[in-house]
CSV table of C-alpha atoms in Angstrom, one decimal:
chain,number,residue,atom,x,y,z
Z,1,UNK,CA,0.0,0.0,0.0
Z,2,UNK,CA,1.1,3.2,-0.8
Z,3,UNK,CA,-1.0,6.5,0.1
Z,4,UNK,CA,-4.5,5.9,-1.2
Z,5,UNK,CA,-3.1,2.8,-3.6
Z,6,UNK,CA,-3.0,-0.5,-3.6
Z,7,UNK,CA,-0.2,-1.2,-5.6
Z,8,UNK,CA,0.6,-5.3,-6.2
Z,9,UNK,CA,2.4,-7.0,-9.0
Z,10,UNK,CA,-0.3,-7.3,-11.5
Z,11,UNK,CA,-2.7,-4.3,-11.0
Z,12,UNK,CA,-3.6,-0.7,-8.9
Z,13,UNK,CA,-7.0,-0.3,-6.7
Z,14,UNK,CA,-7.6,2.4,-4.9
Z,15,UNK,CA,-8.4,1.8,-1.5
Z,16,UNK,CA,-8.3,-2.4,-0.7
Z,17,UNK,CA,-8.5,-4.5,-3.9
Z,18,UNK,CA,-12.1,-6.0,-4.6
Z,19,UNK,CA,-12.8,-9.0,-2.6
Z,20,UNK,CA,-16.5,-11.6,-3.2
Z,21,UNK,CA,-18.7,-9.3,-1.7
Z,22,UNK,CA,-16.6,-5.9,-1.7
Z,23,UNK,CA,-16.3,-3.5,-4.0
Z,24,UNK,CA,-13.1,-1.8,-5.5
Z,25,UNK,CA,-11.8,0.7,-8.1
Z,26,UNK,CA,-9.3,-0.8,-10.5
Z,27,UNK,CA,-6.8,1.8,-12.3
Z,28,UNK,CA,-5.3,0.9,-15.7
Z,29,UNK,CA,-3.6,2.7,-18.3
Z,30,UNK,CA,-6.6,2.9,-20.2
Z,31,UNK,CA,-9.0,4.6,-16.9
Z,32,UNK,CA,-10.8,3.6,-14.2
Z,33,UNK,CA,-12.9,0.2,-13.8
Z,34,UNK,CA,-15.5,-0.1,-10.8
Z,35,UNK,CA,-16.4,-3.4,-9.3
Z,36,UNK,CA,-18.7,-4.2,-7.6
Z,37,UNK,CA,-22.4,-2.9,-7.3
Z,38,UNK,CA,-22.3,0.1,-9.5
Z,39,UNK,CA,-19.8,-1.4,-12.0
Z,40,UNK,CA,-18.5,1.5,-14.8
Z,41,UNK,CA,-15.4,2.1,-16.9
Z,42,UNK,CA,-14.1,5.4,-17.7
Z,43,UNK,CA,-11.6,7.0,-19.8
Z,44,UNK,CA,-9.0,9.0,-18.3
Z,45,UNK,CA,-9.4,11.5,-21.1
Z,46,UNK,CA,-13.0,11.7,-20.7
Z,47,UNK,CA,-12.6,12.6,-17.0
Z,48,UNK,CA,-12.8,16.0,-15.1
Z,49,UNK,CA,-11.3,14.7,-11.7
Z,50,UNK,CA,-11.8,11.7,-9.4
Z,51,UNK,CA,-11.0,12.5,-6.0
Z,52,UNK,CA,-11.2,10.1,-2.5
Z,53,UNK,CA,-13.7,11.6,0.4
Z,54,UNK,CA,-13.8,9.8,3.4
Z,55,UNK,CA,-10.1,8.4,3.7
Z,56,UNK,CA,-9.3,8.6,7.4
Z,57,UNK,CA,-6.7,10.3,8.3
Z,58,UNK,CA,-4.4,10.5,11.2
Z,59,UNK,CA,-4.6,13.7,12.2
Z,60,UNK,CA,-6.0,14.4,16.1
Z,61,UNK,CA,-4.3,12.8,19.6
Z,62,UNK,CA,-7.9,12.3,19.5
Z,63,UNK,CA,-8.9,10.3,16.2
Z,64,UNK,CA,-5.6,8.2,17.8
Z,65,UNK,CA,-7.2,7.5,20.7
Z,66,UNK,CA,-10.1,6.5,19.2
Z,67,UNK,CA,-8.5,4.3,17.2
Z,68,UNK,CA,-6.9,2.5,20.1
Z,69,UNK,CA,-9.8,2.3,21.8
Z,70,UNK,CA,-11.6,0.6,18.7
Z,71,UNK,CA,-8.3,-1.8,18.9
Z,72,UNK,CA,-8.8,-2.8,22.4
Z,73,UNK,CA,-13.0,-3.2,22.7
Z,74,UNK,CA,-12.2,-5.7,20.0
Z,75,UNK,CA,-9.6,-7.2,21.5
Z,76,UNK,CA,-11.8,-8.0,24.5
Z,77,UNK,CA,-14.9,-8.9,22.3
Z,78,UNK,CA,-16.9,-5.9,23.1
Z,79,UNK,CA,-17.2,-4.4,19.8
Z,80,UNK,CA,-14.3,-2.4,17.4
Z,81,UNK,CA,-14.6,-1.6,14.4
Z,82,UNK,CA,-17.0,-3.7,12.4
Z,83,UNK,CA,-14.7,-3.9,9.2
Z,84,UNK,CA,-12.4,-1.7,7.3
Z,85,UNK,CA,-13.4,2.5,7.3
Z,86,UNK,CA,-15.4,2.7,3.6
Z,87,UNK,CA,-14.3,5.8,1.6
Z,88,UNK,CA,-16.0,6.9,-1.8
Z,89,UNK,CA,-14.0,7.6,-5.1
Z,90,UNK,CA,-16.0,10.7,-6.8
Z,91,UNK,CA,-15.6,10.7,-10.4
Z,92,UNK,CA,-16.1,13.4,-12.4
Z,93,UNK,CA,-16.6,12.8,-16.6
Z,94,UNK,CA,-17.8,14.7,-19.2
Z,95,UNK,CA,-21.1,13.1,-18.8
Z,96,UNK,CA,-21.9,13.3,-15.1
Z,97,UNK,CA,-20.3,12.1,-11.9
Z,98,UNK,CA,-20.8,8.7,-10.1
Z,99,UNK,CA,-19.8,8.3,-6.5
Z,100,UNK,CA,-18.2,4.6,-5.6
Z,101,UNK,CA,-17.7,3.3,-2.9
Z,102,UNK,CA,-14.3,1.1,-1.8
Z,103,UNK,CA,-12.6,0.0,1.7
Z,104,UNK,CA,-9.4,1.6,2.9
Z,105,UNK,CA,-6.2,-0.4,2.8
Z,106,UNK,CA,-5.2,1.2,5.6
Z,107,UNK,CA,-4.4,-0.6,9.0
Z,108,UNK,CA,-5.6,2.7,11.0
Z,109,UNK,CA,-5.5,5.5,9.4
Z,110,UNK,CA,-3.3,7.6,6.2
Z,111,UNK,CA,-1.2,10.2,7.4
Z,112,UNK,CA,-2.7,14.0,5.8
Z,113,UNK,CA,0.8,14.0,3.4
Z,114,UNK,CA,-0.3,10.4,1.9
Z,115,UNK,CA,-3.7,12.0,1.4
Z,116,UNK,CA,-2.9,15.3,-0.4
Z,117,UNK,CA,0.4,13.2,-2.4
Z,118,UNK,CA,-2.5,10.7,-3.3
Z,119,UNK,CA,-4.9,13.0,-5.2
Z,120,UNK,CA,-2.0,15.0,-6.6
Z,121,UNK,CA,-1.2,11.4,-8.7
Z,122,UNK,CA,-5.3,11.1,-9.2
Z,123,UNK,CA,-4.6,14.4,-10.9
Z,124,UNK,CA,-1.9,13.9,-12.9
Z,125,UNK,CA,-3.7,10.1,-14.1
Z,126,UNK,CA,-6.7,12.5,-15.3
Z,127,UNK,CA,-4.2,15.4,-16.8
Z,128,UNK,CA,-2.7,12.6,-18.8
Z,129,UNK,CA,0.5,13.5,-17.9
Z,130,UNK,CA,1.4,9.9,-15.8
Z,131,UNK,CA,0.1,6.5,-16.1
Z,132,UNK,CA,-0.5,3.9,-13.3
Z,133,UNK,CA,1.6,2.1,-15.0
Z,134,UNK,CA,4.6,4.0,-13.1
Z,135,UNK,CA,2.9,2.3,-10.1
Z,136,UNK,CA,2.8,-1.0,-11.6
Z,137,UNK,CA,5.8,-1.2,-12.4
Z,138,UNK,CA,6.8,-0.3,-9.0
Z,139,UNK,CA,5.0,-3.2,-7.7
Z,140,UNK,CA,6.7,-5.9,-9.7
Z,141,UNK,CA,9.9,-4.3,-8.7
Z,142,UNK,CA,9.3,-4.6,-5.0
Z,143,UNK,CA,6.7,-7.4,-5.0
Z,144,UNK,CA,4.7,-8.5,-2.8
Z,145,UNK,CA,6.6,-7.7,0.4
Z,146,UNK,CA,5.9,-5.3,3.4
Z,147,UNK,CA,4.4,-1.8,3.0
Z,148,UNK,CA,6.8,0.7,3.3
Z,149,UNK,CA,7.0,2.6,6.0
Z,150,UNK,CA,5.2,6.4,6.1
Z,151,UNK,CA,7.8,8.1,5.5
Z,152,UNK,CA,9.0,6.3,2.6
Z,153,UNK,CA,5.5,5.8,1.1
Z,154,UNK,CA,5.6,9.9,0.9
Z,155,UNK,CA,8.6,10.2,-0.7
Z,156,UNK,CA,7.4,7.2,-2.9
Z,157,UNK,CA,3.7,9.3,-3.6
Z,158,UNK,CA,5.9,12.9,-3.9
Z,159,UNK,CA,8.2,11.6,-6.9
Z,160,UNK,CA,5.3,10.0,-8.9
Z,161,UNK,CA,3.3,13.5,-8.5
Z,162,UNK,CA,6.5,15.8,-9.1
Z,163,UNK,CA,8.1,13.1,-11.8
């Protein structure tokens, strides 16, 4: 995972990849697929914007607290969070917008620098001006291993939206 990405060997969600039952947003060279319920393709040249609203973000001592609280109700079988935090990609074409909805990858929360880094790529993927497959390639060069660390996920999210 890296910002608002999954990134794996073969493809690029964002948010968590589709699973049986949930649904996802698949990015390709070509645009944008949705699974799931409201299933759609777009072009990237026929798109205004697609932006992420909902992404939680790590921003408060008390959104953390929260959070740790969540972890340890769980932990003792009293409750938690239900599942991952759902977040909606908004995408805007030339002949309306659809709003879809997809689960965050995120164990927690994204930091606010992943966030902003993230829809400055979602930018450049509708300016035409990058491709996710920067990103894919990136994820058969480092495979399937660990996530990177925050730090190194910004840097990772700053070159691809200053490249």
């Amino acid at each position: 995972m890296v910002g608002l990405f999954w990134v794996s060997e073969d493809a690029v969600h964002l948010g968590a990849p589709p699973g049986e039952s949930a649904p996802g947003v698949r990015l390709a060279t070509e645009g944008l697929d949705a699974i799931g319920p409201r299933p759609g393709t777009w072009k990237w040249a026929d798109l205004g914007s697609v932006t992420v609203v909902g992404a939680p973000v790590r921003t408060t001592p008390g959104r953390q607290l929260s959070m740790t609280l969540d972890v340890v109700l769980g932990a003792m079988g009293l409750g938690g969070p239900e599942g991952p935090a759902e977040m909606t990609v908004r995408v805007q074409a030339s002949d309306g917008a659809a709003d879809l909805l997809v689960h965050s990858a995120a164990a927690g929360a994204y930091t606010p620098g992943e966030v902003e880094l993230s829809h400055q790529v979602l930018d450049r993927f509708v300016a035409g001006t990058l491709s996710p497959a920067v990103l894919s390639a990136w994820g058969r060069a480092h495979g399937t291993g660990k996530t990177p660390r925050p730090a190194e996920r910004e840097a990772l999210l700053r070159q691809w939206a200053q490249s």
